[in-house]
mmCIF file of C-alpha atoms in Angstrom:
data_model
loop_
_atom_site.group_PDB
_atom_site.id
_atom_site.type_symbol
_atom_site.label_atom_id
_atom_site.label_comp_id
_atom_site.label_asym_id
_atom_site.label_seq_id
_atom_site.Cartn_x
_atom_site.Cartn_y
_atom_site.Cartn_z
ATOM 1 C CA UNK H 1 59.231 23.322 -18.118
ATOM 2 C CA UNK H 2 56.853 20.504 -18.969
ATOM 3 C CA UNK H 3 53.780 22.671 -18.400
ATOM 4 C CA UNK H 4 55.471 25.569 -20.197
ATOM 5 C CA UNK H 5 55.962 23.448 -23.372
ATOM 6 C CA UNK H 6 52.315 22.224 -23.379
ATOM 7 C CA UNK H 7 51.165 25.814 -22.898
ATOM 8 C CA UNK H 8 53.586 27.078 -25.699
ATOM 9 C CA UNK H 9 52.363 24.245 -27.952
ATOM 10 C CA UNK H 10 48.666 25.034 -27.406
ATOM 11 C CA UNK H 11 48.017 26.594 -30.786
ATOM 12 C CA UNK H 12 49.639 23.464 -32.518
ATOM 13 C CA UNK H 13 47.654 21.054 -30.347
ATOM 14 C CA UNK H 14 44.100 22.769 -30.628
ATOM 15 C CA UNK H 15 42.700 20.379 -33.144
ATOM 16 C CA UNK H 16 43.892 16.966 -31.680
ATOM 17 C CA UNK H 17 41.835 14.682 -29.516
ATOM 18 C CA UNK H 18 43.543 12.054 -27.427
ATOM 19 C CA UNK H 19 43.941 9.084 -27.589
ATOM 20 C CA UNK H 20 42.818 9.186 -31.345
ATOM 21 C CA UNK H 21 45.426 11.681 -32.516
ATOM 22 C CA UNK H 22 48.322 10.418 -30.467
ATOM 23 C CA UNK H 23 50.897 10.487 -33.288
ATOM 24 C CA UNK H 24 49.953 13.939 -34.428
ATOM 25 C CA UNK H 25 49.917 15.174 -30.868
ATOM 26 C CA UNK H 26 53.302 13.836 -30.286
ATOM 27 C CA UNK H 27 54.653 15.378 -33.531
ATOM 28 C CA UNK H 28 53.190 18.696 -32.482
ATOM 29 C CA UNK H 29 54.838 18.602 -29.157
ATOM 30 C CA UNK H 30 58.260 17.766 -30.767
ATOM 31 C CA UNK H 31 57.865 20.532 -33.333
ATOM 32 C CA UNK H 32 56.882 22.911 -30.426
ATOM 33 C CA UNK H 33 60.192 22.007 -28.589
ATOM 34 C CA UNK H 34 62.078 22.749 -31.778
ATOM 35 C CA UNK H 35 60.356 26.107 -32.106
ATOM 36 C CA UNK H 36 60.936 26.833 -28.486
ATOM 37 C CA UNK H 37 64.629 26.347 -28.942
ATOM 38 C CA UNK H 38 64.724 28.438 -32.088
ATOM 39 C CA UNK H 39 62.977 31.206 -30.099
ATOM 40 C CA UNK H 40 65.469 31.177 -27.189
ATOM 41 C CA UNK H 41 68.532 30.517 -29.405
ATOM 42 C CA UNK H 42 67.718 32.308 -32.696
ATOM 43 C CA UNK H 43 69.980 31.371 -35.645
ATOM 44 C CA UNK H 44 72.575 33.881 -36.753
ATOM 45 C CA UNK H 45 70.689 34.751 -39.921
ATOM 46 C CA UNK H 46 67.711 35.731 -37.860
ATOM 47 C CA UNK H 47 64.066 35.211 -38.933
ATOM 48 C CA UNK H 48 64.890 34.238 -42.546
ATOM 49 C CA UNK H 49 67.516 31.620 -41.311
ATOM 50 C CA UNK H 50 64.813 30.013 -38.975
ATOM 51 C CA UNK H 51 63.046 28.385 -41.915
ATOM 52 C CA UNK H 52 66.238 27.187 -43.555
ATOM 53 C CA UNK H 53 67.107 25.315 -40.350
ATOM 54 C CA UNK H 54 63.509 23.966 -40.038
ATOM 55 C CA UNK H 55 63.630 22.805 -43.623
ATOM 56 C CA UNK H 56 66.739 20.791 -42.813
ATOM 57 C CA UNK H 57 65.096 19.189 -39.871
ATOM 58 C CA UNK H 58 61.636 18.632 -41.410
ATOM 59 C CA UNK H 59 62.946 17.670 -44.759
ATOM 60 C CA UNK H 60 60.750 20.217 -46.659
ATOM 61 C CA UNK H 61 60.021 23.916 -46.416
ATOM 62 C CA UNK H 62 57.104 25.005 -44.487
ATOM 63 C CA UNK H 63 54.526 26.930 -46.635
ATOM 64 C CA UNK H 64 53.717 30.554 -45.834
ATOM 65 C CA UNK H 65 50.648 29.558 -43.746
ATOM 66 C CA UNK H 66 52.760 27.257 -41.573
ATOM 67 C CA UNK H 67 55.472 29.972 -41.247
ATOM 68 C CA UNK H 68 52.873 32.363 -40.094
ATOM 69 C CA UNK H 69 51.568 29.806 -37.440
ATOM 70 C CA UNK H 70 55.193 29.068 -36.356
ATOM 71 C CA UNK H 71 55.876 32.813 -36.004
ATOM 72 C CA UNK H 72 52.656 33.308 -34.010
ATOM 73 C CA UNK H 73 53.599 30.372 -31.649
ATOM 74 C CA UNK H 74 57.095 31.767 -31.099
ATOM 75 C CA UNK H 75 55.858 35.245 -30.536
ATOM 76 C CA UNK H 76 53.216 34.017 -28.106
ATOM 77 C CA UNK H 77 55.880 32.038 -26.148
ATOM 78 C CA UNK H 78 58.110 35.145 -25.877
ATOM 79 C CA UNK H 79 55.148 37.167 -24.657
ATOM 80 C CA UNK H 80 54.073 34.505 -22.076
ATOM 81 C CA UNK H 81 57.554 33.535 -20.949
ATOM 82 C CA UNK H 82 59.905 36.629 -21.664
ATOM 83 C CA UNK H 83 62.622 35.760 -19.172
ATOM 84 C CA UNK H 84 62.580 31.908 -19.641
ATOM 85 C CA UNK H 85 65.512 31.015 -21.841
ATOM 86 C CA UNK H 86 66.012 27.283 -21.021
ATOM 87 C CA UNK H 87 66.795 25.132 -23.997
ATOM 88 C CA UNK H 88 64.847 21.944 -24.312
ATOM 89 C CA UNK H 89 67.149 18.952 -24.488
ATOM 90 C CA UNK H 90 64.569 16.172 -24.593
ATOM 91 C CA UNK H 91 60.894 15.360 -24.380
ATOM 92 C CA UNK H 92 59.221 12.170 -23.238
ATOM 93 C CA UNK H 93 55.507 11.583 -23.555
ATOM 94 C CA UNK H 94 53.318 8.819 -22.047
ATOM 95 C CA UNK H 95 49.812 8.435 -23.178
ATOM 96 C CA UNK H 96 46.908 6.774 -21.293
ATOM 97 C CA UNK H 97 43.796 5.126 -22.622
ATOM 98 C CA UNK H 98 41.627 7.735 -20.886
ATOM 99 C CA UNK H 99 42.973 10.459 -23.175
ATOM 100 C CA UNK H 100 45.390 11.941 -20.668
ATOM 101 C CA UNK H 101 49.107 12.199 -20.942
ATOM 102 C CA UNK H 102 52.259 12.783 -18.953
ATOM 103 C CA UNK H 103 55.089 14.823 -20.317
ATOM 104 C CA UNK H 104 58.690 15.118 -19.009
ATOM 105 C CA UNK H 105 60.853 17.831 -20.494
ATOM 106 C CA UNK H 106 64.636 17.952 -19.807
ATOM 107 C CA UNK H 107 66.020 21.411 -20.196
ATOM 108 C CA UNK H 108 69.167 23.376 -19.465
ATOM 109 C CA UNK H 109 69.912 26.900 -18.765
#
């Protein structure tokens, strides 16, 4: 599931360079895990409810451009991993000076 999350998050990670953008990279991975969970366990209100829930987590509403990016990431994930419905329970990242990282994802079926 660790490799799946990094692949799923690729559109969010595209502009980051490690180790310089470590905090932004970590934030994007955490956001991707939230988007993954929304995609496998959609809220009762459907698409419109998705951003109400994200607003509660993020503290502010994503603008239309971010919503479009989030929708694209979710659609891409469903296309790439249509039968994978594991819920991400936790993410742990370790960063190294050479710009590499190690990710551990805990997930449940």
